[in-house]
Amino acid sequence: EAGVAQSPRYKIIEKRQSVAFWCNPISGHATLYWYQQILGQGPKLLIQFQNNGVVDDSQLPKDRFSAERLKGVDSTLKIQPAKLEDSAVYLCASSWGSHTEAFFGQGTRLTVV
Amino acid sequence: GDSVTQMEGPVTLSEEAFLTINCTYTATGYPSLFWYVQYPGEGLQLLLKATKADDKGSNKGFEATYRKETTSFHLEKGSVQVSDSAVYFCALSYRNNDMRFGAGTRLTVKP
């Protein structure tokens, strides 16, 4: 079965610019996550979707970050405007349901200069 | 809130040494517990999991037992190999599938 697909793999932007990341989860997975992994740290949950509804976005900096999953399948995460501290790997993951393992994509490495 | 705390690294071992990476959790209920591994240049992969107290997860020679009385899920391997060099993350999933990760422990195994 195909894994979680993310694009782009790498992105370099200047601060105050905007950027968008795309994720296509494993077919049939209802739950989709976006994580931010800063170098040397564990992944931090930004937002969790169940189908096309938001379950948890408590750690999403809503003044600059937004995410959507309009048809309950693929998802986009946007940052506008970007700050230097947003430099990180952005991971997308999906799972079947409650207490089940999450499958991760390769991530998008964002560098803000 | 729910969280996991794992031992700080980095950890450096010689090949065939015994490995323990400690992980403890804080949760108001009964989460599922996971160990994920991130090999150099690769994405996170599930290593093993346990869904209830006293369950033992195992894979590739690694083991971890869900200990409710000590709220722990320590990762162990009897004889590590150079190919085990990676970053290991403890995680829990509780309620609405919210997966929470520890900070990660970098393991380097030398020949």
CSV table of C-alpha atoms in Angstrom, one decimal, chain A residues 63-100:
chain,number,residue,atom,x,y,z
A,63,ASP,CA,-2.0,34.1,13.7
A,64,ARG,CA,0.3,32.7,11.0
A,65,PHE,CA,-0.5,29.0,10.5
A,66,SER,CA,-3.5,27.5,8.8
A,67,ALA,CA,-4.5,24.1,7.7
A,68,GLU,CA,-7.4,22.5,5.8
A,69,ARG,CA,-8.6,19.1,4.8
A,70,LEU,CA,-11.6,20.0,2.6
A,71,LYS,CA,-12.7,16.7,1.3
A,72,GLY,CA,-11.4,14.6,4.2
A,73,VAL,CA,-8.5,13.2,2.2
A,74,ASP,CA,-5.4,15.3,1.4
A,75,SER,CA,-4.5,18.4,3.4
A,76,THR,CA,-2.5,21.6,3.1
A,77,LEU,CA,-0.6,23.5,5.8
A,78,LYS,CA,0.2,27.1,5.2
A,79,ILE,CA,2.5,29.6,7.0
A,80,GLN,CA,2.0,33.3,6.4
A,81,PRO,CA,4.2,35.2,7.2
A,82,ALA,CA,7.0,32.9,8.1
A,83,LYS,CA,9.4,33.6,10.9
A,84,LEU,CA,13.0,32.4,11.5
A,85,GLU,CA,11.8,30.1,14.3
A,86,ASP,CA,9.5,28.3,11.9
A,87,SER,CA,12.6,26.5,10.5
A,88,ALA,CA,11.8,22.8,11.1
A,89,VAL,CA,10.7,19.6,9.5
A,90,TYR,CA,6.9,19.5,9.0
A,91,LEU,CA,5.6,16.0,9.3
A,92,CYS,CA,2.3,14.7,8.1
A,93,ALA,CA,0.9,11.4,9.5
A,94,SER,CA,-2.3,9.4,9.2
A,95,SER,CA,-4.0,6.6,11.1
A,96,TRP,CA,-7.1,4.4,11.0
A,97,GLY,CA,-8.6,5.4,14.4
A,98,SER,CA,-8.4,5.4,18.1
A,99,HIS,CA,-5.2,4.2,19.7
A,100,THR,CA,-3.7,3.0,16.4
